[in-house]
Coordinates of C-alpha atoms in Angstrom, one line a residue:
Chain O
M1 CA -6.2 -33.3 -35.7
P2 CA -7.2 -30.4 -37.9
I3 CA -5.1 -27.3 -37.2
T4 CA -8.3 -25.1 -37.1
E5 CA -9.7 -26.8 -33.9
T6 CA -10.0 -24.4 -31.0
H7 CA -7.9 -25.4 -28.1
D8 CA -8.4 -24.0 -24.5
L9 CA -5.2 -22.1 -25.1
H10 CA -6.8 -20.2 -28.0
K11 CA -9.8 -19.3 -25.8
R12 CA -7.5 -18.0 -23.0
R13 CA -5.4 -16.1 -25.5
L14 CA -8.6 -14.5 -27.1
G15 CA -9.9 -13.6 -23.6
R16 CA -6.5 -12.0 -22.7
N17 CA -6.3 -10.1 -26.0
I18 CA -9.9 -8.7 -25.5
G19 CA -9.0 -7.8 -21.9
V20 CA -5.8 -5.9 -22.9
A21 CA -7.7 -4.2 -25.8
L22 CA -10.5 -3.0 -23.5
S23 CA -7.9 -1.8 -20.9
L24 CA -6.0 0.2 -23.6
V25 CA -9.3 1.7 -24.9
G26 CA -10.2 2.6 -21.4
F27 CA -6.8 4.2 -20.7
A28 CA -7.1 6.3 -23.9
A29 CA -10.6 7.4 -22.9
I30 CA -9.4 8.4 -19.4
V31 CA -6.4 10.4 -20.8
F32 CA -8.9 12.1 -23.2
G33 CA -11.4 12.8 -20.4
L34 CA -8.7 14.1 -18.1
T35 CA -7.4 16.4 -20.8
V36 CA -10.9 17.9 -21.3
A37 CA -11.4 18.3 -17.6
K38 CA -8.0 20.0 -17.1
I39 CA -8.7 22.4 -20.0
R40 CA -12.2 23.1 -18.6
E41 CA -10.5 24.0 -15.3
G42 CA -8.4 26.6 -17.0
A43 CA -5.1 24.7 -17.4
S44 CA -2.7 26.2 -19.9
M45 CA -3.1 24.8 -23.4
E46 CA 0.4 25.9 -24.4
A47 CA 3.8 25.0 -23.0
F48 CA 7.3 26.4 -23.4
D49 CA 8.7 25.3 -26.7
H50 CA 12.2 26.9 -27.0
Q51 CA 10.7 30.2 -28.0
P52 CA 9.7 32.8 -25.3
R53 CA 6.0 33.6 -25.7
V54 CA 3.9 36.1 -23.9
S55 CA 1.0 33.7 -23.6
V56 CA 2.9 31.1 -21.5
T57 CA 4.9 33.5 -19.3
P58 CA 3.5 34.0 -15.8
P59 CA 1.7 37.4 -15.2
V60 CA 3.8 40.1 -13.5
E61 CA 2.4 41.3 -10.2
S62 CA 1.3 44.9 -10.4
G63 CA 2.7 47.5 -8.1
Q64 CA 6.4 46.5 -8.4
Chain H
M1 CA 6.6 -38.2 -33.6
T2 CA 4.2 -38.4 -30.8
D3 CA 1.8 -36.1 -28.9
V4 CA 2.9 -37.6 -25.6
T5 CA 4.8 -35.1 -23.5
T6 CA 7.2 -35.8 -20.6
N7 CA 6.9 -32.3 -19.3
T8 CA 4.9 -32.6 -16.1
S9 CA 6.1 -29.4 -14.5
V10 CA 3.4 -27.3 -12.8
E11 CA 5.4 -24.1 -13.4
A12 CA 3.4 -21.7 -15.4
A13 CA 4.3 -21.1 -19.0
E14 CA 4.5 -17.4 -19.9
G15 CA 1.5 -16.1 -21.7
E16 CA -0.9 -19.0 -20.9
A17 CA -2.9 -17.3 -18.1
R18 CA -6.4 -16.0 -18.4
F19 CA -7.0 -12.3 -18.1
G20 CA -8.8 -13.0 -14.8
D21 CA -5.6 -14.5 -13.4
Y22 CA -3.8 -11.2 -13.9
V23 CA -6.8 -9.4 -12.3
A24 CA -6.6 -11.8 -9.3
L25 CA -2.9 -10.7 -8.8
L26 CA -4.3 -7.2 -7.9
K27 CA -6.3 -8.6 -4.9
P28 CA -9.7 -7.2 -6.0
R29 CA -11.2 -7.6 -2.5
V30 CA -8.5 -5.5 -0.9
M31 CA -9.0 -3.0 -3.7
S32 CA -12.6 -2.5 -2.8
L33 CA -11.6 -1.2 0.6
V34 CA -9.0 1.0 -1.0
V35 CA -11.6 2.5 -3.4
F36 CA -14.1 3.1 -0.6
T37 CA -11.8 4.8 1.9
A38 CA -9.9 6.8 -0.8
L39 CA -13.3 8.0 -2.2
V40 CA -14.4 9.1 1.3
G41 CA -11.1 10.9 1.8
L42 CA -11.6 12.7 -1.5
L43 CA -15.2 13.6 -1.0
V44 CA -15.1 14.9 2.6
A45 CA -12.1 17.1 1.8
P46 CA -12.8 20.9 1.8
A47 CA -12.2 21.3 -1.9
T48 CA -14.2 20.9 -5.1
V49 CA -12.9 18.2 -7.4
D50 CA -13.9 17.8 -11.0
P51 CA -15.8 14.5 -11.3
M52 CA -13.5 13.2 -14.1
I53 CA -10.4 14.1 -12.1
G54 CA -11.9 12.5 -9.0
F55 CA -12.7 9.3 -10.9
T56 CA -9.2 9.2 -12.3
A57 CA -7.6 9.7 -8.9
I58 CA -9.6 6.9 -7.3
L59 CA -9.0 4.6 -10.2
F60 CA -5.2 5.0 -10.1
I61 CA -5.1 4.9 -6.3
A62 CA -6.9 1.5 -6.6
L63 CA -4.5 0.4 -9.3
G64 CA -1.5 1.4 -7.2
G65 CA -2.9 -0.7 -4.4
G66 CA -3.4 -3.6 -6.9
A67 CA 0.2 -3.1 -8.1
S68 CA 1.5 -3.6 -4.5
G69 CA -0.7 -6.7 -4.3
A70 CA 1.0 -8.1 -7.4
L71 CA 4.4 -7.4 -6.0
N72 CA 3.4 -9.1 -2.8
M73 CA 2.3 -12.2 -4.7
W74 CA 5.5 -12.2 -6.6
Y75 CA 7.7 -12.1 -3.5
D76 CA 5.5 -14.3 -1.3
A77 CA 5.0 -17.1 -3.8
D78 CA 7.1 -19.5 -1.7
I79 CA 5.0 -19.0 1.5
D80 CA 1.7 -18.8 -0.5
R81 CA 2.5 -22.2 -1.8
V82 CA 2.7 -23.7 1.7
M83 CA -0.5 -22.2 3.2
R84 CA -3.9 -23.6 2.2
R85 CA -5.6 -20.2 2.2
T86 CA -3.2 -18.8 -0.4
A87 CA -2.2 -21.9 -2.4
K88 CA -4.7 -21.2 -5.1
R89 CA -3.3 -17.7 -5.9
P90 CA -2.2 -17.3 -9.5
V91 CA 1.5 -17.7 -8.9
P92 CA 1.6 -20.7 -6.6
A93 CA -1.2 -22.4 -8.6
G94 CA 1.0 -22.2 -11.7
K95 CA -1.3 -20.0 -13.7
V96 CA 1.0 -16.9 -13.8
T97 CA 4.8 -16.9 -13.7
A98 CA 6.5 -15.0 -10.8
G99 CA 8.3 -12.9 -13.5
E100 CA 4.9 -11.8 -15.0
A101 CA 3.6 -10.9 -11.5
L102 CA 6.7 -8.8 -10.9
S103 CA 6.5 -7.1 -14.3
L104 CA 2.8 -6.3 -13.9
G105 CA 3.4 -4.9 -10.4
L106 CA 6.2 -2.7 -11.5
W107 CA 4.5 -1.3 -14.6
L108 CA 1.2 -0.7 -12.8
S109 CA 3.1 1.1 -10.0
A110 CA 4.8 3.4 -12.4
I111 CA 1.6 4.1 -14.4
S112 CA -0.6 4.7 -11.4
V113 CA 1.9 7.0 -9.7
A114 CA 2.5 9.0 -12.9
M115 CA -1.2 9.2 -13.7
L116 CA -2.2 10.3 -10.2
G117 CA 0.5 13.0 -10.3
L118 CA -0.7 14.3 -13.7
A119 CA -4.4 14.2 -12.7
T120 CA -4.1 15.7 -9.2
N121 CA -0.8 16.7 -7.6
W122 CA 2.7 15.2 -7.0
L123 CA 2.3 15.1 -3.2
A124 CA -0.6 12.6 -3.6
A125 CA 1.5 10.7 -6.2
G126 CA 4.4 10.6 -3.8
L127 CA 2.2 9.2 -1.0
L128 CA 0.9 6.6 -3.4
A129 CA 4.5 5.6 -4.4
F130 CA 5.4 5.5 -0.7
T131 CA 2.4 3.3 0.1
I132 CA 3.4 0.8 -2.7
F133 CA 7.0 0.8 -1.4
F134 CA 5.9 0.4 2.2
Y135 CA 3.6 -2.6 1.4
A136 CA 5.9 -4.3 -1.1
V137 CA 9.3 -3.7 0.5
I138 CA 8.9 -2.8 4.2
Y139 CA 6.0 -5.2 4.9
T140 CA 6.3 -8.0 2.4
M141 CA 10.0 -8.3 2.1
W142 CA 11.1 -7.4 5.6
L143 CA 8.5 -7.2 8.5
K144 CA 6.2 -10.1 7.5
R145 CA 9.0 -12.7 8.0
A146 CA 10.8 -10.8 10.8
T147 CA 8.5 -9.8 13.6
P148 CA 5.1 -10.8 15.1
Q149 CA 4.2 -7.1 15.0
N150 CA 4.2 -7.4 11.2
I151 CA 0.5 -6.8 10.9
V152 CA 0.6 -3.6 13.1
I153 CA 3.3 -1.8 11.0
G154 CA 2.1 -3.4 7.7
G155 CA -1.4 -2.0 8.5
A156 CA 0.0 1.4 7.6
A157 CA -0.1 0.5 3.9
G158 CA -3.9 -0.1 4.1
A159 CA -4.4 3.1 6.1
F160 CA -2.9 5.5 3.5
P161 CA -5.7 5.5 0.8
P162 CA -8.1 8.0 2.6
M163 CA -5.1 10.3 3.2
I164 CA -4.1 10.0 -0.5
G165 CA -7.7 10.8 -1.5
W166 CA -7.7 13.9 0.8
V167 CA -4.3 15.1 -0.5
A168 CA -5.5 14.5 -4.1
A169 CA -8.3 17.0 -3.4
T170 CA -6.6 19.5 -1.2
G171 CA -2.9 19.3 -2.1
S172 CA -1.9 19.1 1.6
I173 CA -1.9 16.9 4.6
S174 CA -4.0 18.0 7.6
L175 CA -5.1 16.7 11.0
E176 CA -8.3 15.1 9.5
A177 CA -6.2 13.1 7.0
V178 CA -3.9 11.9 9.7
L179 CA -6.8 10.8 11.9
M180 CA -8.4 8.9 9.0
F181 CA -5.1 7.2 8.5
G182 CA -4.9 6.5 12.3
L183 CA -8.4 5.0 12.3
I184 CA -7.5 2.3 9.8
F185 CA -4.0 1.9 11.3
M186 CA -5.3 1.2 14.8
W187 CA -8.2 -0.9 13.6
T188 CA -6.1 -3.4 11.6
P189 CA -4.5 -5.3 14.5
P190 CA -7.7 -6.2 16.5
H191 CA -9.4 -6.9 13.2
F192 CA -6.7 -9.2 11.9
W193 CA -5.9 -10.9 15.2
A194 CA -9.6 -11.7 15.9
L195 CA -9.5 -13.6 12.6
A196 CA -6.2 -15.2 13.5
L197 CA -7.7 -16.6 16.7
F198 CA -10.4 -18.7 14.9
M199 CA -8.8 -19.4 11.6
K200 CA -6.7 -22.5 11.9
S201 CA -3.9 -21.2 9.8
D202 CA -0.6 -22.7 8.7
Y203 CA 1.7 -19.7 9.3
H204 CA 3.9 -22.0 11.4
E205 CA 4.6 -24.2 8.4
A206 CA 5.3 -21.2 6.3
K207 CA 7.6 -19.8 9.0
V208 CA 5.7 -16.5 9.2
P209 CA 5.9 -15.2 12.8
M210 CA 2.3 -14.6 13.7
L211 CA 1.5 -13.3 17.2
T212 CA -0.8 -16.3 17.9
V213 CA 2.2 -18.6 17.1
T214 CA 5.1 -16.6 18.7
H215 CA 3.5 -15.3 21.8
G216 CA 0.5 -17.5 22.2
R217 CA -3.3 -17.0 22.0
A218 CA -3.7 -15.5 25.5
E219 CA -1.2 -12.7 24.6
T220 CA -3.0 -12.2 21.3
R221 CA -6.3 -11.7 23.2
R222 CA -4.5 -9.1 25.4
Q223 CA -3.1 -7.3 22.4
I224 CA -6.6 -7.1 20.8
L225 CA -7.9 -5.3 23.9
I226 CA -4.8 -3.0 24.1
Y227 CA -5.1 -1.9 20.4
T228 CA -8.9 -1.5 20.7
V229 CA -8.5 0.8 23.7
L230 CA -5.9 2.8 21.7
L231 CA -8.3 2.9 18.7
V232 CA -11.2 4.5 20.6
P233 CA -9.7 8.0 21.1
V234 CA -8.5 8.1 17.5
A235 CA -12.0 7.2 16.2
L236 CA -13.7 9.7 18.6
G237 CA -11.1 12.4 18.0
L238 CA -11.9 12.3 14.3
G239 CA -15.5 13.2 15.4
F240 CA -14.3 16.6 16.7
T241 CA -12.6 17.7 13.4
S242 CA -14.1 19.6 10.5
V243 CA -15.0 16.5 8.4
A244 CA -17.3 15.0 11.0
G245 CA -20.7 16.0 12.2
P246 CA -23.5 14.7 14.4
V247 CA -24.0 11.5 12.4
Y248 CA -20.3 10.5 12.7
L249 CA -20.1 11.3 16.4
A250 CA -23.2 9.3 17.2
A251 CA -22.1 6.4 15.1
A252 CA -18.6 6.5 16.6
L253 CA -19.9 6.5 20.1
V254 CA -22.1 3.4 19.5
L255 CA -19.6 1.5 17.3
N256 CA -16.7 2.0 19.7
A257 CA -18.7 1.0 22.7
I258 CA -19.6 -2.3 20.9
F259 CA -16.1 -2.9 19.7
L260 CA -14.6 -2.2 23.1
K261 CA -17.1 -4.6 24.7
G262 CA -16.2 -7.3 22.1
A263 CA -12.4 -6.9 22.7
W264 CA -13.1 -7.1 26.4
D265 CA -15.1 -10.3 25.9
I266 CA -12.3 -11.8 23.8
W267 CA -9.7 -10.9 26.5
R268 CA -11.8 -12.5 29.3
R269 CA -12.1 -15.9 27.4
D270 CA -9.6 -18.7 27.5
E271 CA -9.0 -21.2 24.7
E272 CA -11.1 -23.9 26.3
T273 CA -14.2 -21.7 26.5
A274 CA -13.5 -20.5 22.9
Q275 CA -13.2 -24.0 21.6
A276 CA -16.4 -25.1 23.4
D277 CA -18.5 -22.6 21.4
S278 CA -16.4 -22.8 18.2
Y279 CA -14.9 -19.3 18.7
A280 CA -18.4 -17.7 18.6
T281 CA -17.2 -14.4 20.2
E282 CA -14.1 -14.1 18.1
K283 CA -16.1 -14.6 14.9
R284 CA -18.7 -12.1 16.1
V285 CA -16.1 -9.4 16.8
F286 CA -14.3 -10.1 13.5
R287 CA -17.6 -9.7 11.5
F288 CA -18.4 -6.6 13.5
S289 CA -15.0 -5.1 12.8
L290 CA -15.8 -5.1 9.1
Y291 CA -19.0 -3.1 9.7
Y292 CA -17.1 -0.9 12.2
L293 CA -14.8 0.5 9.5
F294 CA -17.4 0.7 6.8
L295 CA -19.9 2.5 9.1
H296 CA -17.3 5.1 10.3
F297 CA -16.4 6.1 6.8
G298 CA -20.0 5.9 5.7
A299 CA -20.9 8.3 8.5
L300 CA -18.3 10.7 7.4
L301 CA -19.8 10.6 3.9
I302 CA -23.3 11.2 5.2
D303 CA -22.1 14.2 7.3
A304 CA -20.3 15.6 4.2
G305 CA -23.6 15.2 2.2
L306 CA -25.6 16.9 5.0
R307 CA -23.1 19.8 5.0
S308 CA -23.2 20.4 1.3
W309 CA -27.0 20.0 1.3
G310 CA -27.3 22.5 4.2
G311 CA -24.9 24.9 2.5
A312 CA -26.6 24.6 -0.9

């Protein structure tokens, strides 16, 4: 039997690999879309990174 | 050397399943109900949700529901193997190993809860985590094999999605969300027991204490009527909250009258009469119960559409 012959196992493996690949691409697309939506909603694009920065500190209420 | 193998085991070998077998572990038909009710909960909520965030929320609520299905199939493989209805599921059929089902269930649970929290808020994510825990641990591992009221308490897991959708949009739980939960929670027992009456099932062989087996079919008929009577005020009560309007109220009045009449008819019948017409009434009420839930949530959606159209 030539080693190149396609067995049902290979078809199943290919189908599974395609399925996993599409799932991962879909997940990456969702994370990207979610990031865009969050930024569009006005979510902070910066986070605390060991250095106090005015841009990431919460605004002080006036009248205090 | 020979190609002949002596390995005749039907146990699945890891990594030999089709992609579709893993999808089947997520119970796609149950997921469709989760998607629909969660979507209604999200859309009728008094908050504007970005379409991308809304889509992500529904997707991961559905995946969380699927994860609990996979955990259920992992734990219940022994009884699924015994019952004809479930013997072809991926684990008992030998297509997927129990370990793979467990692994998929746990990973999808973690991913769906984390993604729902990041996309919306952590109260919604916490509710999703609780729903998965409730279905996989409280229902599957404990109640299902312990009490004939398993379907009543276990029904709570299926009732959470509209509440999670609502919380994803608003960030809080309110009366409307509780009543949407109550509607599915109270609907589950009469829906399921109507099916149990005409489905010749093998729960007895699987040692699962179903009401029809433990307390008899006459008692099951009585319980269907009791739970339907309790369901009516919940369904009508939702009609007087901010999410409902004239369409829901009119639909609820008609649908509950029909469902109540059906439950009454089931209660009045005995086994001989039911067998004589091949459980025609039970089958009719079961089919109607599917439309009952779909039309209640559909009516909520129509009322929400009318409100936004009127307010535009």
